[in-house]
Tab-separated table of C-alpha atoms in Angstrom:
chain	number	residue	atom	x	y	z
T	1099	MET	CA	-105.600	43.200	223.174
T	1100	ARG	CA	-109.024	44.244	221.850
T	1101	HIS	CA	-112.225	43.273	223.722
T	1102	ASN	CA	-115.747	43.326	222.383
T	1103	PRO	CA	-118.187	45.854	223.928
T	1104	LEU	CA	-120.052	43.340	225.994
T	1105	ALA	CA	-116.852	41.846	227.456
T	1106	THR	CA	-115.663	45.334	228.242
T	1107	LEU	CA	-118.905	46.269	229.933
T	1108	LEU	CA	-118.765	43.137	232.042
T	1109	ALA	CA	-115.177	43.753	232.980
T	1110	LEU	CA	-116.040	47.342	233.970
T	1111	VAL	CA	-118.819	46.157	236.373
T	1112	ARG	CA	-116.501	43.627	237.899
T	1113	THR	CA	-113.731	46.164	238.258
T	1114	ILE	CA	-116.103	48.532	240.081
T	1115	ILE	CA	-117.112	45.781	242.405
T	1116	PHE	CA	-113.497	44.829	242.941
T	1117	GLN	CA	-112.550	48.392	243.822
T	1118	ILE	CA	-115.443	48.657	246.347
T	1119	MET	CA	-114.560	45.351	248.048
T	1120	PHE	CA	-110.785	45.764	247.966
T	1121	MET	CA	-110.794	49.401	249.107
T	1122	GLY	CA	-113.373	48.610	251.754
T	1123	GLY	CA	-111.323	45.815	253.208
T	1124	SER	CA	-108.163	47.980	252.963
T	1125	LEU	CA	-109.876	50.637	255.209
T	1126	ILE	CA	-109.690	47.972	257.940
T	1127	LEU	CA	-106.536	46.064	257.025
T	1128	VAL	CA	-104.148	48.946	256.335
T	1129	PRO	CA	-104.763	50.702	259.727
T	1130	LEU	CA	-104.438	47.278	261.335
T	1131	ALA	CA	-101.059	46.741	259.612
T	1132	LEU	CA	-99.910	50.155	260.881
T	1133	LEU	CA	-101.105	49.426	264.372
T	1134	LEU	CA	-99.382	46.025	264.432
T	1135	GLY	CA	-96.270	47.607	263.002
T	1136	LEU	CA	-96.142	50.392	265.618
T	1137	LEU	CA	-96.996	48.073	268.632
T	1138	GLY	CA	-95.333	44.915	267.600
T	1139	SER	CA	-91.937	43.571	266.607
T	1140	GLY	CA	-90.397	40.514	264.931
T	1141	ALA	CA	-92.983	38.379	263.152
T	1142	SER	CA	-95.928	40.543	264.106
T	1143	LEU	CA	-94.613	43.308	261.782
T	1144	TYR	CA	-95.487	41.203	258.739
T	1145	ILE	CA	-98.931	39.904	259.718
T	1146	GLY	CA	-100.788	43.031	258.496
T	1147	PRO	CA	-99.065	43.337	255.055
T	1148	LYS	CA	-99.638	39.536	254.526
T	1149	LEU	CA	-103.365	39.900	255.369
T	1150	TRP	CA	-103.725	42.859	253.120
T	1151	ALA	CA	-101.964	41.204	250.135
T	1152	GLY	CA	-104.116	38.052	250.733
T	1153	TRP	CA	-107.312	40.117	250.613
T	1154	PHE	CA	-106.090	41.662	247.334
T	1155	ARG	CA	-105.335	38.209	246.001
T	1156	LEU	CA	-108.798	36.968	246.943
T	1157	CYS	CA	-110.624	39.903	245.483
T	1158	SER	CA	-108.649	39.944	242.284
T	1159	ARG	CA	-109.367	36.215	241.730
T	1160	ALA	CA	-112.910	36.002	242.897
T	1161	ILE	CA	-114.242	39.224	241.479
T	1162	THR	CA	-112.203	40.228	238.515
T	1163	GLY	CA	-111.438	36.626	237.474
T	1164	ILE	CA	-107.670	37.055	237.342
T	1165	ARG	CA	-105.713	33.805	237.956
T	1166	ILE	CA	-102.004	33.358	238.278
T	1167	GLU	CA	-100.141	30.439	236.813
T	1168	ILE	CA	-96.548	30.007	238.131
T	1169	ASP	CA	-93.981	28.089	236.134
T	1170	GLY	CA	-91.312	27.059	238.642
T	1171	GLU	CA	-90.858	27.337	242.380
T	1172	ILE	CA	-90.332	30.591	244.275
T	1173	PRO	CA	-87.479	29.875	246.679
T	1174	GLN	CA	-87.489	31.228	250.217
T	1175	GLY	CA	-84.624	32.721	252.271
T	1176	LEU	CA	-82.069	35.265	251.347
T	1177	GLN	CA	-82.259	36.108	247.635
T	1178	LEU	CA	-82.396	39.177	245.458
T	1179	PHE	CA	-85.566	38.864	243.563
T	1180	ALA	CA	-85.835	40.731	240.180
T	1181	LEU	CA	-89.353	40.979	238.727
T	1182	LYS	CA	-90.874	42.243	235.517
T	1183	HIS	CA	-93.248	45.117	236.429
T	1184	GLU	CA	-96.343	45.582	234.211
T	1185	SER	CA	-99.024	46.350	236.811
T	1186	ALA	CA	-99.906	46.963	240.451
T	1187	LEU	CA	-100.833	43.352	240.721
T	1188	GLU	CA	-97.331	42.046	241.206
T	1189	ALA	CA	-96.267	45.015	243.303
T	1190	ILE	CA	-98.870	44.141	245.930
T	1191	LEU	CA	-98.496	40.403	245.665
T	1192	THR	CA	-94.733	40.552	246.437
T	1193	LEU	CA	-96.095	40.693	250.057
T	1194	TRP	CA	-97.906	37.335	249.476
T	1195	TRP	CA	-95.329	35.400	247.477
T	1196	PHE	CA	-92.239	36.219	249.547
T	1197	GLU	CA	-91.511	35.920	253.236
T	1198	ARG	CA	-90.824	39.239	254.967
T	1199	PRO	CA	-89.725	40.954	251.737
T	1200	ALA	CA	-87.978	44.342	251.622
T	1201	VAL	CA	-89.495	45.699	248.472
T	1202	VAL	CA	-87.763	48.565	246.577
T	1203	MET	CA	-90.506	51.054	245.479
T	1204	LYS	CA	-90.873	54.608	244.339
T	1205	GLN	CA	-90.744	57.435	246.864
T	1206	GLU	CA	-94.025	58.799	245.850
T	1207	LEU	CA	-95.875	55.849	247.447
T	1208	ARG	CA	-94.411	56.848	250.864
T	1209	LYS	CA	-96.815	59.815	250.784
T	1210	ILE	CA	-100.024	57.768	250.690
T	1211	PRO	CA	-101.787	58.447	253.992
T	1212	ILE	CA	-101.573	55.514	256.554
T	1213	TRP	CA	-100.427	53.076	253.858
T	1214	GLY	CA	-97.164	54.839	253.491
T	1215	LEU	CA	-96.496	54.795	257.191
T	1216	ALA	CA	-97.451	51.104	257.423
T	1217	SER	CA	-95.271	50.257	254.441
T	1218	ALA	CA	-92.280	52.198	255.958
T	1219	ARG	CA	-92.740	50.356	259.288
T	1220	HIS	CA	-92.860	47.046	257.517
T	1221	GLY	CA	-89.535	47.868	256.019
T	1222	SER	CA	-90.177	48.820	252.385
T	1223	ILE	CA	-87.304	50.555	250.606
T	1224	PHE	CA	-88.457	53.913	249.158
T	1225	VAL	CA	-86.242	55.473	246.510
T	1226	ASP	CA	-86.263	58.613	244.453
T	1227	ARG	CA	-86.339	57.536	240.788
T	1228	SER	CA	-84.005	60.347	239.753
T	1229	GLY	CA	-81.098	57.878	240.063
T	1230	SER	CA	-78.914	60.324	241.992
T	1231	ALA	CA	-75.816	59.013	243.780
T	1232	GLY	CA	-77.355	59.832	247.152
T	1233	MET	CA	-80.494	57.868	246.276
T	1234	LEU	CA	-78.336	54.841	245.275
T	1235	ARG	CA	-76.417	54.958	248.470
T	1236	GLU	CA	-79.586	55.157	250.573
T	1237	MET	CA	-81.147	52.279	248.743
T	1238	MET	CA	-78.096	50.134	249.318
T	1239	ARG	CA	-77.902	51.049	252.969
T	1240	GLN	CA	-81.496	50.026	253.531
T	1241	ALA	CA	-81.097	46.840	251.465
T	1242	GLN	CA	-78.021	45.793	253.379
T	1243	ALA	CA	-79.908	46.420	256.654
T	1244	ALA	CA	-82.738	44.227	255.393
T	1245	VAL	CA	-80.482	41.398	254.415
T	1246	GLY	CA	-78.698	41.690	257.738
T	1247	SER	CA	-81.957	40.987	259.460
T	1248	GLY	CA	-82.511	37.929	257.267
T	1249	ARG	CA	-84.962	39.403	254.778
T	1250	PRO	CA	-84.941	38.926	250.963
T	1251	VAL	CA	-84.811	42.085	248.769
T	1252	VAL	CA	-87.286	42.502	245.909
T	1253	ILE	CA	-86.625	44.920	243.079
T	1254	PHE	CA	-88.151	45.755	239.667
T	1255	PRO	CA	-84.889	46.302	237.805
T	1256	GLU	CA	-86.322	48.151	234.860
T	1257	GLY	CA	-87.131	50.877	237.311
T	1258	THR	CA	-90.751	51.481	236.591
T	1259	ARG	CA	-93.872	49.841	235.353
T	1260	VAL	CA	-93.728	49.090	231.575
T	1261	GLY	CA	-96.327	48.370	228.888
T	1262	VAL	CA	-97.013	44.886	227.536
T	1263	GLY	CA	-94.209	43.857	225.223
T	1264	GLU	CA	-91.820	46.637	226.312
T	1265	THR	CA	-88.270	45.529	227.216
T	1266	PRO	CA	-86.377	48.697	228.380
T	1267	PRO	CA	-82.792	48.376	229.712
T	1268	LEU	CA	-82.204	47.871	233.397
T	1269	ALA	CA	-82.287	50.988	235.513
T	1270	ALA	CA	-79.277	52.339	237.462
T	1271	GLY	CA	-78.940	50.788	240.799
T	1272	PHE	CA	-79.571	47.108	240.154
T	1273	ALA	CA	-75.957	46.242	239.345
T	1274	GLY	CA	-74.720	48.113	242.518
T	1275	LEU	CA	-77.204	46.273	244.680
T	1276	TYR	CA	-76.255	42.882	243.198
T	1277	LYS	CA	-72.552	43.533	243.798
T	1278	MET	CA	-72.993	44.837	247.377
T	1279	LEU	CA	-75.469	42.227	248.605
T	1280	LYS	CA	-73.602	39.208	247.143
T	1281	LEU	CA	-76.827	37.246	246.846
T	1282	PRO	CA	-78.075	34.999	244.113
T	1283	VAL	CA	-80.638	36.642	241.795
T	1284	VAL	CA	-83.975	34.890	241.215
T	1285	THR	CA	-85.775	36.358	238.266
T	1286	VAL	CA	-89.542	36.422	237.615
T	1287	ALA	CA	-91.008	37.049	234.172
T	1288	LEU	CA	-94.698	37.812	233.951
T	1289	ASP	CA	-97.391	39.258	231.654
T	1290	SER	CA	-99.783	40.909	234.092
T	1291	GLY	CA	-100.251	43.968	231.901
T	1292	SER	CA	-102.440	41.952	229.576
T	1293	VAL	CA	-105.212	41.648	232.106
T	1294	TRP	CA	-104.279	44.535	234.445
T	1295	PRO	CA	-103.564	47.525	232.148
T	1296	LYS	CA	-102.910	51.059	233.156
T	1297	SER	CA	-106.535	51.867	232.378
T	1298	PHE	CA	-109.227	51.512	235.055
T	1299	ILE	CA	-110.767	48.373	233.680
T	1300	LYS	CA	-109.227	45.017	234.681
T	1301	TYR	CA	-109.931	41.953	232.506
T	1302	PRO	CA	-110.418	38.248	233.465
T	1303	GLY	CA	-107.697	35.991	232.390
T	1304	THR	CA	-104.545	34.237	233.454
T	1305	VAL	CA	-101.212	35.939	234.401
T	1306	HIS	CA	-98.338	33.726	233.514
T	1307	MET	CA	-95.211	33.862	235.715
T	1308	LYS	CA	-91.900	32.200	234.956
T	1309	VAL	CA	-89.421	31.784	237.840
T	1310	GLY	CA	-85.886	31.574	236.628
T	1311	ALA	CA	-82.995	29.514	237.892
T	1312	PRO	CA	-80.891	31.450	240.402
T	1313	ILE	CA	-78.163	33.569	238.979
T	1314	PRO	CA	-75.011	33.291	241.201
T	1315	PRO	CA	-73.367	36.283	242.885
T	1316	GLY	CA	-70.050	37.633	241.768
T	1317	LEU	CA	-70.631	37.950	238.026
T	1318	PRO	CA	-69.389	40.899	235.958
T	1319	ARG	CA	-71.895	43.725	235.651
T	1320	GLY	CA	-72.418	43.305	231.916
T	1321	GLU	CA	-73.096	39.570	232.272
T	1322	VAL	CA	-75.526	39.779	235.195
T	1323	GLU	CA	-77.425	42.611	233.605
T	1324	ALA	CA	-77.719	40.712	230.334
T	1325	ARG	CA	-78.892	37.533	232.048
T	1326	VAL	CA	-81.439	39.332	234.299
T	1327	HIS	CA	-82.786	41.349	231.365
T	1328	ALA	CA	-83.251	38.163	229.213
T	1329	ALA	CA	-84.864	36.286	232.089
T	1330	ILE	CA	-87.413	38.786	233.149
T	1331	ASN	CA	-88.389	39.206	229.457
T	1332	ALA	CA	-88.475	35.498	228.788
T	1333	LEU	CA	-92.184	35.429	227.946
T	1334	GLN	CA	-91.621	38.034	225.227
T	1335	ALA	CA	-88.672	35.968	223.817
T	1336	GLU	CA	-90.951	32.901	223.709
T	1337	GLY	CA	-93.573	34.718	221.782
T	1338	ARG	CA	-96.125	34.420	224.574
T	1339	ILE	CA	-96.656	38.171	224.695
């Protein structure tokens, strides 16, 4: 999407203000999340991440002018959530949308000072994107432990952030996770990359999200992968991207 020079300049100014405000708040909220995670247990483990995600949500809306329009209801409880991944926006807001989620994310994020420790304590599932057998086994072990404690699992089944309009095949690991967990899959299609591109500048606008009907457990691999791939790319198929 092309923007005129004035719109780009205004978006740049708003993005800089957003970065200052969000990062400033994070300097307080992330250590708080780590402290609560180290000292607390049970529900207190999830207070810090929820506050941090809420601060992000407030800043992104009030400062950058990004709004989110959700088509459908996000169910609570034990589900395997499969999301389209176009930006950092949905990666952070998983902590706001879902209750006590165990989010599958790349191993590199574990190395972020303080945040990585807080996220690990919160129960994020860090994986090496090499797709090795050992990585897949570890991901499944952690996911099974999360489900055993009553937590939903959130995964970006394409394996990485993709550009607007891109529809790559699902990455290795999703089918195995689906088979092992025996949970319904709830898909979420979105178009966040249109306002939150990989470049520094974020643009005002509306992120559209479409929550799919639950896909039951126990389907053959080819069928569940086809249904999930189609559902998370539903906005592209409808010509809305």
